[in-house]
Short mmCIF file of C-alpha atoms in Angstrom, two decimals:
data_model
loop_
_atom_site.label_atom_id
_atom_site.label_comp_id
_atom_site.label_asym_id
_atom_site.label_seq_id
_atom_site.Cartn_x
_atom_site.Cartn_y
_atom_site.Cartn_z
CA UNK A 117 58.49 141.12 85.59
CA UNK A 118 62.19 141.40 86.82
CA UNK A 119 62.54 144.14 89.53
CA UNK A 120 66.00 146.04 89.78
CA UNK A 121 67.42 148.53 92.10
CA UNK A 122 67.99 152.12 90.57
CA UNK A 123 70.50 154.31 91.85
CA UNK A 124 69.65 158.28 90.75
CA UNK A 125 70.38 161.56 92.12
CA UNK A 126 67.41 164.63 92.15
CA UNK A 127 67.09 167.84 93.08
CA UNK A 128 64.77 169.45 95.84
CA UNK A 129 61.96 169.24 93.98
CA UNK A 130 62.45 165.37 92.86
CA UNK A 131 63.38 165.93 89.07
CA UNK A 132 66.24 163.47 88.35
CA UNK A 133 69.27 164.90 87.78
CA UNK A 134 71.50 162.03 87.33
CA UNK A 135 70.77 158.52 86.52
CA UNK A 136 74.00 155.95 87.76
CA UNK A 137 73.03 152.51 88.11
CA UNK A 138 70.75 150.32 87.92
CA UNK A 139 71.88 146.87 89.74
CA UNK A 140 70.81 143.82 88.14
CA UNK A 141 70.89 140.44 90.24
CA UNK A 142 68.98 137.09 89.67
CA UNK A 143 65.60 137.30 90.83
CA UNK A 144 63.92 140.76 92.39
CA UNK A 145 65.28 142.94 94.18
CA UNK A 146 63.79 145.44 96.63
CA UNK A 147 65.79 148.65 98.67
CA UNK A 148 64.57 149.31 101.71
CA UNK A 149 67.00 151.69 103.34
CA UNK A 150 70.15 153.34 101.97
CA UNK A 151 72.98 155.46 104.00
CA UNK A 152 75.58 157.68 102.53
CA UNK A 153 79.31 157.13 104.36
CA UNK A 154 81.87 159.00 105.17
CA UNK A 155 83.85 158.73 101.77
CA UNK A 156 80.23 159.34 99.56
CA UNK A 157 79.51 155.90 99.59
CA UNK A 158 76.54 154.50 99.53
CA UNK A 159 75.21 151.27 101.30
CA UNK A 160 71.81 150.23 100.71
CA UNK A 161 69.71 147.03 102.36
CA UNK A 162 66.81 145.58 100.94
CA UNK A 163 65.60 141.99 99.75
CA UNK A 164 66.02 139.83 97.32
CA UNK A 165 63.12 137.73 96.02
CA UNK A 166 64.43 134.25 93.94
CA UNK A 167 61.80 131.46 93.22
CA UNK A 168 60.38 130.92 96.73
CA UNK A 169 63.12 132.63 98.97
CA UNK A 170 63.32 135.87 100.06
CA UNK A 171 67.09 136.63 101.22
CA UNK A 172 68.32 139.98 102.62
CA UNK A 173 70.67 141.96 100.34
CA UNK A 174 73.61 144.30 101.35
CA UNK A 175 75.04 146.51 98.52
CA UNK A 176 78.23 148.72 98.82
CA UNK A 177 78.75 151.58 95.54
CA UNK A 178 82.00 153.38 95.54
CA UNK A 179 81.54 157.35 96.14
CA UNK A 180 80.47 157.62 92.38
CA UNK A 181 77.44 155.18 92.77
CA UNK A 182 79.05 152.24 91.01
CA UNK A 183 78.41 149.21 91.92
CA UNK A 184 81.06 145.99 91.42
CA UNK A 185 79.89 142.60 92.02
#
């Protein structure tokens, strides 16, 4: 099983809205916090799971949730 991140938007009463990106990297990945800046960015932390290693992950999206490598 390969886990991804998943970037959606929902509305108050969690029905998704909006489904943007899902971020594929080698190896799992897990989000663990995510913060919205100033321009609509988003920034989100988490780990990364490869083999034996577990690595932390930072990931910047541009104001529309995408996501360049």
């Amino acid at each position: 099983t390969d886990s991804d991140i998943s970037l959606f938007w929902t509305d108050k009463s969690g029905a998704i809205l909006l489904r943007k990106e899902e971020i594929h990297l080698p190896g799992d990945q897990f989000g663990t916090d995510i913060l919205r800046e100033n321009d609509g960015s988003l920034i989100i932390t988490g780990a990364q799971k490869k083999e034996n290693d577990l690595d932390a992950i930072l990931i910047k999206t541009d104001p529309m949730g995408k996501y360049a490598d």
